[in-house]
Amino acid sequence: MTSQCDGWIRNYVDGSYVEPDESSSFDQVDPATGRVLARVHEADKALVDRAVTSARRALDNGWADTPVRERTALLRRAADRIEERFEEFVAAEMADTGKPITQARELDVARALTNFRTFADIVAAAGQESFVTDLAGGKQALNYAIRKPLGVVAVIVPWNLPLLLLTWKVAPALACGNSVVVKPSEETPATASLLAEVLEEVGLPAGVYNVVHGFGANSAGEFLTTHPGIDGVTFTGSSATGSHVMKTVAPRVRPVSFELGGKNAAIVFDDVDIDEALTGLTKSVFTNTGQVCLCTERVYVHRSIFDDIAGGLVERAAGLRLGDPTLDATTTGPLISQAHRKKVLDYFEIAEQEGAKVLTGGGIPDLGQELSGGSWIEPTLWTGLTNKDRVVREEIFGPVAALIPFETEAEAIALANDTEYGLAASVWTNDLRRGHRVAQKMNVGISWVNTWFTRELRSPFGGMGLSGIGREGGESSLHFYTEPTNVCVQL
Ligand SMILES: O=C(O)C(=O)/C=C/C=C/O
C-alpha cells in the first residue's frame, strides 16, 4: 500500500496506510487547472485517537530511549531517500500547489533534505547544561540538566510551503525522540502522506510518524489539538487559527510553538543600488505568488527614489512568467484555491475603495483555456495608500504590495513598526551601519539587510505579536521539542 493509489490519498496511522472510505473524504484539486486529482480520506475522531494512542505506544516501546546516534542516522537516511525520490516529491508538491517546478525543486524539496540533515547535525552535537554550585561552608553541588522528549507532538502545517514546513518541524521533533501526529492542510495532503513511505523505508518504528487528514471545525485538526494524549502543538498558519489552537490546549496547559501571519515591511533607503534592490524586492513580494508568511506586503521607499523603485517594480512584475508550472520558464504559479483567490480579490476591491492607485495588476490574467479553471491572479502593486488603510494593516497573502514614501530614517522605522504583526522585515541600504541600526530596531523575529529569505537554520526563527509564540531553529528547536530535568547532587 502506498500513500497515493487507486485515486486516494490516505491517512497513515501506526505504521500503515488506512483503507479509505467514501463516507468521509474531500477532493485534492490542482490549483493550476482547477481539476480534481484524487480523493483524500478524512480522518474521523476514532482514527485520530488511534494515531495519538499509537504515537504514545511507540514512545513507550523504545523510541523515546533510542540512542541519539540511531535517531540522527535515521534522519540522514531519510534525507538520502528523499533525494533518491526527489522528483516524486516535486510532482506531489506541484499537484497540491500548482507552484512552478523550479521553485518546487530549488526551495520546497531541497529544504526538506537540508532540514533533516541540519537537525541530525544539531542534535548529534548537542550537549547538556551543567554547573558546579558553591554552597555555604565550602560545600558544593553538581547541577546537570538532561533533556527528554516532549512526548507526542501535534504538527499542524499550512498549504504554502507544505513539505518545507512539515520537515522543519518533524526533523527536530524526531531527532529529539518525540513521536508526531501530523495534520497537513486540506489543500496540500500529498507530501505529508508520501513522507510516511520514506520514513517507513528507512526504518522509523510504527507509530512514530502519523498523518491524519481533515479540515475545518469538528474535524481532524480539532480532534488532535483537543486530544488529552497530546503533549505539545507546533503550528504554522494564520494568526486567527493560532489563537483558536491556543484556546483548545489551554485547559491542559500544553506548550505551543506558533509561527503565524505577518504584514512584513521593506525599507528602501536612498543610497541603494536600484537594480540590486529591485531584484531583492521582487523576490520578497512575489515569491510563491506572495504566499509566504515572510513575504513583503509593505514597501517603504525614500521619497527621492520612489519613482525609480515603483517604476522598476512594475517592470519586474511584468517580467514574471505565469503559466504552466511544469515549464522551467514559469516563475509564478496560481494562488492555492478559488476561495483564497476570492479573499485576495476582495482586498483588491477594498484597496481601490481606500484610494489605491493600481500601478500594475489588480485582476485575473487570461492564460488560455487549459489554465482557465485555475486560481490565477495578477501580480499587483499599489501606491496612494497609508498605514491607516486596511490593505496596509491586514495580511493579504498574495502577490501584492503597497509602496509608501518616507523622508527620514526615524519615520521609516515608525512606519514599519506600526503593525500588530512582528514576523519579518528587510532593510535595503549600502550604509551598513544604518543597515544594522535599522534592522535591530525592527520589532520582528527575522530582520534581513540587503537580502530576503536567506535562511540560517541554526538561528532562532519565528515572530512576535500576532506573528507567533516561541522560536524554532537551532537550539530553539531543541528547547521546544524536549523537556529538561535538572538534577542536583550534593557533593
Ligand atoms: O524557512 C523556514 O524555515 C520557514 O519556516 C519558512 C516559513 C515560511 C512560512 O510561510
Coordinates of C-alpha atoms and ligand atoms in Angstrom, one line a residue:
M1 CA 0.0 0.0 0.0
T2 CA 1.4 3.4 -0.8
S3 CA 0.4 7.0 0.1
Q4 CA -1.5 7.6 -3.1
C5 CA -3.0 4.9 -5.2
D6 CA -6.3 4.0 -6.9
G7 CA -7.2 7.7 -6.7
W8 CA -7.0 8.0 -2.9
I9 CA -4.6 10.0 -0.7
R10 CA -4.5 8.1 2.6
N11 CA -4.1 8.6 6.3
Y12 CA -1.1 6.9 7.8
V13 CA -1.5 5.6 11.3
D14 CA 0.5 3.1 13.4
G15 CA 2.8 2.2 10.6
S16 CA 0.3 1.6 7.8
Y17 CA -1.9 3.4 5.3
V18 CA -5.5 3.3 6.3
E19 CA -8.1 1.8 3.9
P20 CA -10.2 4.8 2.8
D21 CA -14.0 5.0 2.7
E22 CA -16.2 7.3 0.6
S23 CA -18.2 8.5 3.6
S24 CA -15.6 11.0 4.8
S25 CA -13.5 12.4 2.0
F26 CA -12.7 15.5 0.1
D27 CA -11.1 16.5 -3.2
Q28 CA -7.5 17.1 -4.0
V29 CA -7.6 19.9 -6.5
D30 CA -4.9 21.1 -8.8
P31 CA -4.8 25.0 -8.3
A32 CA -3.3 25.5 -11.7
T33 CA -6.2 24.0 -13.6
G34 CA -9.0 23.5 -11.1
R35 CA -9.0 19.8 -11.9
V36 CA -9.8 17.2 -9.2
L37 CA -6.8 14.9 -9.0
A38 CA -7.7 12.5 -6.2
R39 CA -9.9 11.9 -3.2
V40 CA -8.5 12.5 0.3
H41 CA -9.7 10.2 3.1
E42 CA -10.7 12.4 6.0
A43 CA -9.7 11.0 9.5
D44 CA -12.6 10.8 12.0
K45 CA -12.3 11.1 15.7
A46 CA -11.6 7.4 16.2
L47 CA -8.8 7.4 13.7
V48 CA -7.2 10.5 15.3
D49 CA -7.4 8.8 18.7
R50 CA -5.8 5.7 17.2
A51 CA -3.0 7.9 15.8
V52 CA -2.3 9.5 19.2
T53 CA -2.5 6.2 21.0
S54 CA -0.1 4.5 18.6
A55 CA 2.3 7.6 18.9
R56 CA 2.3 7.2 22.7
R57 CA 2.8 3.4 22.4
A58 CA 5.8 3.9 20.1
L59 CA 7.4 6.3 22.6
D60 CA 6.9 3.9 25.4
N61 CA 8.1 0.9 23.4
G62 CA 11.5 2.3 23.0
W63 CA 11.5 5.2 20.5
A64 CA 12.0 7.8 23.3
D65 CA 15.0 5.9 24.6
T66 CA 16.6 5.3 21.2
P67 CA 20.2 6.4 21.3
V68 CA 20.8 9.9 19.7
R69 CA 23.2 8.4 17.1
E70 CA 20.5 6.0 15.9
R71 CA 17.9 8.7 15.6
T72 CA 20.2 11.1 13.8
A73 CA 21.4 8.3 11.5
L74 CA 17.8 7.6 10.6
L75 CA 17.2 11.3 9.8
R76 CA 20.2 11.2 7.5
R77 CA 18.8 8.1 5.7
A78 CA 15.5 9.9 5.3
A79 CA 17.2 12.8 3.6
D80 CA 19.1 10.4 1.3
R81 CA 15.9 8.6 0.5
I82 CA 14.0 11.8 -0.3
E83 CA 16.9 12.7 -2.5
E84 CA 16.5 9.4 -4.4
R85 CA 12.8 10.0 -4.7
F86 CA 13.3 13.8 -5.3
E87 CA 11.2 14.1 -8.5
E88 CA 8.3 12.2 -6.9
F89 CA 8.2 14.8 -4.1
V90 CA 8.4 17.6 -6.6
A91 CA 5.5 16.2 -8.6
A92 CA 3.4 15.6 -5.4
E93 CA 4.1 19.2 -4.2
M94 CA 3.2 20.7 -7.6
A95 CA 0.0 18.7 -7.8
D96 CA -1.1 20.1 -4.5
T97 CA 0.0 23.7 -5.0
G98 CA 0.5 24.4 -8.7
K99 CA 3.8 26.0 -7.9
P100 CA 6.5 26.3 -10.6
I101 CA 8.8 23.3 -11.0
T102 CA 11.9 25.3 -10.4
Q103 CA 10.7 26.5 -7.1
A104 CA 9.4 23.1 -6.0
R105 CA 12.9 21.7 -6.8
E106 CA 15.1 24.6 -5.5
L107 CA 13.1 25.6 -2.4
D108 CA 10.4 23.2 -1.2
V109 CA 12.0 19.7 -1.7
A110 CA 15.6 20.9 -1.4
R111 CA 14.8 22.4 2.0
A112 CA 13.4 19.0 3.2
L113 CA 16.8 17.5 2.6
T114 CA 18.5 20.4 4.4
N115 CA 16.0 20.3 7.3
F116 CA 16.6 16.6 8.0
R117 CA 20.4 16.9 7.7
T118 CA 20.7 20.1 9.7
F119 CA 18.8 18.8 12.7
A120 CA 20.7 15.5 12.6
D121 CA 23.9 17.6 13.0
I122 CA 22.4 19.9 15.7
V123 CA 21.0 17.0 17.9
A124 CA 24.2 14.9 17.4
A125 CA 26.3 17.8 18.6
A126 CA 24.0 19.0 21.4
G127 CA 25.5 18.9 24.9
Q128 CA 23.7 19.2 28.3
E129 CA 23.9 22.2 30.6
S130 CA 25.7 21.6 34.0
F131 CA 27.1 23.7 36.8
V132 CA 29.1 23.1 40.0
T133 CA 27.4 25.2 42.6
D134 CA 29.4 26.7 45.5
L135 CA 27.5 26.3 48.8
A136 CA 28.0 27.7 52.3
G137 CA 30.7 26.1 54.4
G138 CA 32.8 25.3 51.3
K139 CA 30.4 22.6 50.2
Q140 CA 29.5 22.2 46.5
A141 CA 26.6 20.7 44.5
L142 CA 26.6 19.4 40.9
N143 CA 23.7 20.5 38.8
Y144 CA 23.1 19.0 35.4
A145 CA 20.1 19.0 33.0
I146 CA 19.1 16.0 30.9
R147 CA 16.7 16.6 28.0
K148 CA 13.9 14.2 27.5
P149 CA 11.4 14.2 24.5
L150 CA 8.4 16.5 24.9
G151 CA 6.3 13.4 24.0
V152 CA 3.5 13.1 21.4
V153 CA 3.6 16.3 19.4
A154 CA 0.8 17.6 17.2
V155 CA 2.3 19.0 14.0
I156 CA -0.2 21.2 12.1
V157 CA 1.2 22.7 8.9
P158 CA -0.1 25.1 6.2
W159 CA -0.5 24.9 2.4
N160 CA 2.0 27.4 1.2
L161 CA 5.3 25.5 1.7
P162 CA 3.9 22.1 2.7
L163 CA 7.0 19.8 2.7
L164 CA 9.4 22.6 3.8
L165 CA 7.4 23.4 6.9
L166 CA 6.4 19.8 7.6
T167 CA 10.1 18.7 7.7
W168 CA 11.1 22.0 9.5
K169 CA 9.1 20.6 12.4
V170 CA 9.2 16.8 12.0
A171 CA 13.0 16.6 11.7
P172 CA 13.8 18.2 15.1
A173 CA 10.8 16.5 16.7
L174 CA 12.0 13.0 15.7
A175 CA 15.7 13.9 16.3
C176 CA 14.7 14.7 19.9
G177 CA 12.9 11.4 20.4
N178 CA 9.3 12.5 20.1
S179 CA 6.6 10.9 18.1
V180 CA 4.3 13.0 15.9
V181 CA 0.8 13.2 14.6
V182 CA 0.8 15.4 11.5
K183 CA -2.3 17.2 10.3
P184 CA -1.4 18.7 6.9
S185 CA -3.6 21.4 5.4
E186 CA -6.6 20.1 3.5
E187 CA -5.3 21.9 0.4
T188 CA -2.0 20.0 0.4
P189 CA -2.3 16.5 1.7
A190 CA 0.1 14.7 -0.7
T191 CA 3.7 15.2 0.5
A192 CA 2.9 14.5 4.2
S193 CA 1.5 11.2 3.2
L194 CA 4.3 10.5 0.8
L195 CA 6.9 11.2 3.5
A196 CA 5.5 8.3 5.5
E197 CA 6.6 5.9 2.8
V198 CA 10.2 7.2 3.1
L199 CA 10.3 7.1 6.9
E200 CA 9.0 3.6 6.8
E201 CA 11.6 2.6 4.2
V202 CA 14.4 4.0 6.4
G203 CA 13.2 2.0 9.5
L204 CA 11.2 4.5 11.6
P205 CA 9.2 2.4 14.0
A206 CA 5.5 2.1 13.5
G207 CA 3.6 4.8 15.4
V208 CA 6.3 7.4 15.5
Y209 CA 5.1 9.3 12.4
N210 CA 1.3 9.5 11.8
V211 CA -0.7 11.6 9.2
V212 CA -4.4 12.4 9.6
H213 CA -6.2 14.5 7.0
G214 CA -9.1 16.8 7.5
F215 CA -10.3 20.5 7.7
G216 CA -12.5 22.9 9.4
A217 CA -14.2 22.7 12.8
N218 CA -15.1 19.4 14.3
S219 CA -12.5 17.6 12.2
A220 CA -9.1 16.0 12.5
G221 CA -7.3 19.2 13.5
E222 CA -9.7 19.9 16.3
F223 CA -9.8 16.2 17.4
L224 CA -6.0 16.4 17.5
T225 CA -5.4 19.6 19.5
T226 CA -8.2 18.7 22.0
H227 CA -6.9 15.2 22.5
P228 CA -5.7 14.6 26.1
G229 CA -2.8 12.5 24.8
I230 CA -1.1 15.4 23.0
D231 CA 1.9 16.8 24.9
G232 CA 2.5 19.9 22.7
V233 CA 1.5 21.6 19.5
T234 CA 3.6 23.2 16.8
F235 CA 1.6 25.1 14.3
T236 CA 2.3 27.3 11.3
G237 CA -0.7 29.1 9.8
S238 CA -3.0 32.1 10.3
S239 CA -3.0 34.1 13.5
A240 CA -6.7 33.5 13.9
T241 CA -6.3 29.7 13.8
G242 CA -3.3 30.0 16.1
S243 CA -5.4 31.8 18.7
H244 CA -8.1 29.1 18.4
V245 CA -5.5 26.3 18.9
M246 CA -4.1 28.1 21.9
K247 CA -7.6 28.1 23.5
T248 CA -8.0 24.3 22.8
V249 CA -4.8 23.4 24.6
A250 CA -5.1 25.9 27.4
P251 CA -7.2 23.7 29.7
R252 CA -4.3 21.2 29.8
V253 CA -1.6 23.9 29.8
R254 CA 0.2 22.3 26.9
P255 CA 3.2 24.1 25.3
V256 CA 2.7 25.7 21.9
S257 CA 5.1 26.8 19.2
F258 CA 3.4 29.2 16.7
E259 CA 4.7 30.7 13.5
L260 CA 1.7 32.7 12.3
G261 CA 0.9 35.6 9.9
G262 CA 2.8 38.7 9.0
K263 CA 2.4 42.1 7.4
N264 CA 6.1 42.4 6.6
A265 CA 7.8 45.7 5.7
A266 CA 10.8 46.5 3.5
I267 CA 12.6 49.8 3.9
V268 CA 14.5 51.1 0.9
F269 CA 17.0 53.9 1.6
D270 CA 18.1 56.5 -1.0
D271 CA 21.7 55.1 -1.3
V272 CA 20.7 51.6 -2.6
D273 CA 21.9 50.1 -5.9
I274 CA 18.5 50.4 -7.6
D275 CA 18.8 47.2 -9.6
E276 CA 20.0 45.1 -6.7
A277 CA 17.2 46.4 -4.5
L278 CA 14.6 45.7 -7.3
T279 CA 15.8 42.1 -7.6
G280 CA 15.5 41.6 -3.8
L281 CA 12.2 43.3 -3.5
T282 CA 10.6 41.5 -6.5
K283 CA 11.6 38.2 -4.8
S284 CA 10.3 39.3 -1.4
V285 CA 6.9 40.4 -2.8
F286 CA 6.2 37.7 -5.5
T287 CA 7.9 34.5 -4.4
N288 CA 5.4 31.6 -4.2
T289 CA 2.8 34.1 -5.5
G290 CA 3.1 36.1 -2.3
Q291 CA 2.0 33.1 -0.3
V292 CA 4.9 33.0 2.2
C293 CA 4.4 34.3 5.7
L294 CA 7.7 36.2 5.3
C295 CA 6.7 38.0 2.1
T296 CA 6.8 41.8 1.9
E297 CA 3.4 43.5 1.6
R298 CA 4.5 47.0 2.6
V299 CA 7.4 48.7 0.8
Y300 CA 8.6 52.0 2.3
V301 CA 10.8 53.9 -0.1
H302 CA 12.8 57.1 0.4
R303 CA 10.9 59.8 -1.5
S304 CA 14.0 60.7 -3.6
I305 CA 14.0 57.3 -5.3
F306 CA 10.3 56.5 -5.0
D307 CA 9.5 56.7 -8.7
D308 CA 12.6 54.7 -9.7
I309 CA 11.7 51.9 -7.4
A310 CA 8.0 52.0 -8.2
G311 CA 8.7 52.1 -12.0
G312 CA 11.3 49.4 -11.6
L313 CA 9.0 47.1 -9.7
V314 CA 6.3 47.5 -12.3
E315 CA 8.8 46.4 -14.9
R316 CA 9.9 43.4 -12.8
A317 CA 6.3 42.4 -12.2
A318 CA 5.7 42.5 -15.9
G319 CA 8.7 40.2 -16.3
L320 CA 7.1 37.4 -14.2
R321 CA 6.0 34.4 -16.1
L322 CA 2.6 33.0 -15.0
G323 CA 1.6 29.7 -16.7
D324 CA 2.2 26.0 -16.9
P325 CA 4.0 25.1 -13.7
T326 CA 5.9 22.3 -15.5
L327 CA 7.8 24.7 -17.6
D328 CA 11.2 25.9 -16.4
A329 CA 10.5 29.4 -17.6
T330 CA 7.5 29.7 -15.3
T331 CA 8.2 31.9 -12.3
T332 CA 4.8 32.3 -10.8
G333 CA 2.0 29.8 -10.1
P334 CA -1.6 30.3 -9.0
L335 CA -3.0 31.0 -5.6
I336 CA -3.8 27.9 -3.6
S337 CA -7.5 27.9 -4.2
Q338 CA -10.5 29.7 -5.7
A339 CA -11.6 30.6 -2.1
H340 CA -8.2 32.2 -1.4
R341 CA -8.3 34.0 -4.7
K342 CA -11.7 35.5 -3.7
K343 CA -10.2 36.7 -0.5
V344 CA -7.3 38.4 -2.3
L345 CA -9.6 39.9 -4.9
D346 CA -11.8 41.2 -2.1
Y347 CA -8.7 43.1 -0.8
F348 CA -8.2 44.4 -4.4
E349 CA -11.7 45.9 -4.1
I350 CA -11.0 47.3 -0.7
A351 CA -7.8 48.9 -1.9
E352 CA -9.5 50.8 -4.7
Q353 CA -12.2 51.9 -2.2
E354 CA -9.4 53.2 0.1
G355 CA -7.9 55.2 -2.7
A356 CA -5.2 52.9 -4.0
K357 CA -3.7 53.7 -7.4
V358 CA -3.0 50.4 -9.2
L359 CA 0.4 50.6 -10.8
T360 CA 0.1 47.1 -12.2
G361 CA -2.2 44.0 -12.0
G362 CA -5.4 44.1 -9.9
G363 CA -7.3 41.4 -11.7
I364 CA -7.3 37.9 -13.2
P365 CA -4.9 37.0 -16.0
D366 CA -6.1 35.3 -19.2
L367 CA -3.7 32.3 -19.5
G368 CA -5.7 30.3 -22.1
Q369 CA -8.3 27.6 -21.9
E370 CA -6.1 24.9 -20.3
L371 CA -5.5 27.0 -17.2
S372 CA -8.8 28.9 -17.1
G373 CA -10.0 26.8 -14.2
G374 CA -7.0 27.6 -12.0
S375 CA -6.9 30.2 -9.2
W376 CA -4.6 32.6 -11.1
I377 CA -4.2 36.3 -10.1
E378 CA -2.2 39.2 -11.5
P379 CA 0.9 40.4 -9.6
T380 CA -0.2 43.7 -8.2
L381 CA 1.4 46.9 -6.9
W382 CA -0.4 49.9 -5.3
T383 CA 0.5 53.5 -4.4
G384 CA -1.6 56.2 -2.8
L385 CA -2.2 54.3 0.5
T386 CA -1.2 54.9 4.1
N387 CA -0.7 52.9 7.3
K388 CA -4.3 53.7 8.2
D389 CA -5.7 51.6 5.3
R390 CA -6.9 48.0 5.8
V391 CA -4.9 46.7 2.9
V392 CA -1.7 48.1 4.6
R393 CA -2.7 46.6 8.0
E394 CA -4.2 43.2 7.3
E395 CA -2.3 40.2 5.9
I396 CA -3.5 39.5 2.3
F397 CA -1.2 36.6 1.5
G398 CA -1.0 37.2 -2.3
P399 CA 1.4 38.7 -4.9
V400 CA 0.7 42.3 -3.9
A401 CA 2.4 45.2 -2.1
A402 CA 1.7 48.8 -1.2
L403 CA 4.5 51.3 -2.0
I404 CA 4.7 54.2 0.5
P405 CA 7.3 57.0 0.5
F406 CA 9.2 58.3 3.6
E407 CA 11.7 61.1 4.2
T408 CA 13.7 60.2 7.3
E409 CA 15.1 57.1 9.0
A410 CA 13.0 57.7 12.1
E411 CA 9.8 58.0 10.0
A412 CA 10.6 54.7 8.2
I413 CA 11.2 52.8 11.4
A414 CA 8.0 54.1 12.9
L415 CA 6.0 53.2 9.7
A416 CA 7.5 49.7 9.5
N417 CA 6.8 49.0 13.2
D418 CA 3.3 50.4 13.1
T419 CA 1.7 46.9 12.9
E420 CA 0.1 44.2 15.2
Y421 CA 2.4 41.6 13.5
G422 CA 6.1 41.0 14.1
L423 CA 7.5 38.4 11.8
A424 CA 10.0 39.7 9.2
A425 CA 11.5 42.9 7.8
S426 CA 14.1 43.8 5.2
V427 CA 16.3 46.9 5.1
W428 CA 17.9 47.9 1.8
T429 CA 20.9 50.3 2.1
N430 CA 24.6 50.5 1.3
D431 CA 25.3 52.2 4.6
L432 CA 25.9 49.0 6.6
R433 CA 26.0 50.9 10.0
R434 CA 22.5 52.1 9.1
G435 CA 21.5 48.7 8.0
H436 CA 22.5 47.1 11.3
R437 CA 20.9 50.0 13.3
V438 CA 17.6 49.9 11.5
A439 CA 17.4 46.1 11.3
Q440 CA 17.8 45.9 15.0
K441 CA 15.1 48.5 15.6
M442 CA 12.5 46.3 13.7
N443 CA 10.0 44.6 16.1
V444 CA 10.2 41.3 14.3
G445 CA 11.7 37.8 14.7
I446 CA 13.7 37.9 11.5
S447 CA 15.3 41.1 10.1
W448 CA 17.2 41.0 6.8
V449 CA 19.7 43.6 5.4
N450 CA 20.1 43.7 1.6
T451 CA 18.6 40.2 1.2
W452 CA 15.4 38.3 1.8
F453 CA 14.6 34.7 2.8
T454 CA 18.2 33.9 3.3
R455 CA 18.0 31.3 6.0
E456 CA 20.4 30.1 8.6
L457 CA 18.6 27.1 10.1
R458 CA 20.6 27.3 13.3
S459 CA 19.2 30.8 14.1
P460 CA 16.1 31.4 16.1
F461 CA 13.1 31.7 13.7
G462 CA 9.6 32.9 14.5
G463 CA 7.7 36.1 15.3
M464 CA 6.2 38.3 17.9
G465 CA 2.8 40.0 18.4
L466 CA 0.2 38.4 16.1
S467 CA 3.0 36.6 14.3
G468 CA 3.5 33.9 16.8
I469 CA 4.9 32.4 20.1
G470 CA 8.3 31.0 20.5
R471 CA 11.1 30.2 18.1
E472 CA 12.2 27.2 16.2
G473 CA 15.6 26.7 14.6
G474 CA 18.9 25.5 16.1
E475 CA 18.9 25.4 19.9
S476 CA 15.4 26.9 19.9
S477 CA 14.0 23.7 18.3
L478 CA 15.7 21.6 21.0
H479 CA 14.2 23.7 23.7
F480 CA 10.7 23.2 22.3
Y481 CA 10.9 19.5 21.4
T482 CA 12.5 18.5 24.8
E483 CA 11.6 18.8 28.5
P484 CA 14.8 19.3 30.6
T485 CA 15.1 17.7 34.1
N486 CA 17.7 19.4 36.2
V487 CA 19.4 17.0 38.6
C488 CA 21.1 18.5 41.7
V489 CA 23.6 16.3 43.6
Q490 CA 25.1 17.3 46.9
L491 CA 28.9 16.7 46.6
Ligands
LIG1 O1 12.3 28.9 6.1 C1 11.8 28.4 7.1 O2 12.4 27.6 7.9 C2 10.4 28.6 7.4 O3 9.9 28.2 8.4 C3 9.6 29.4 6.5 C4 8.3 29.7 6.8 C5 7.5 30.3 5.8 C6 6.2 30.5 6.1 O4 5.3 30.9 5.3

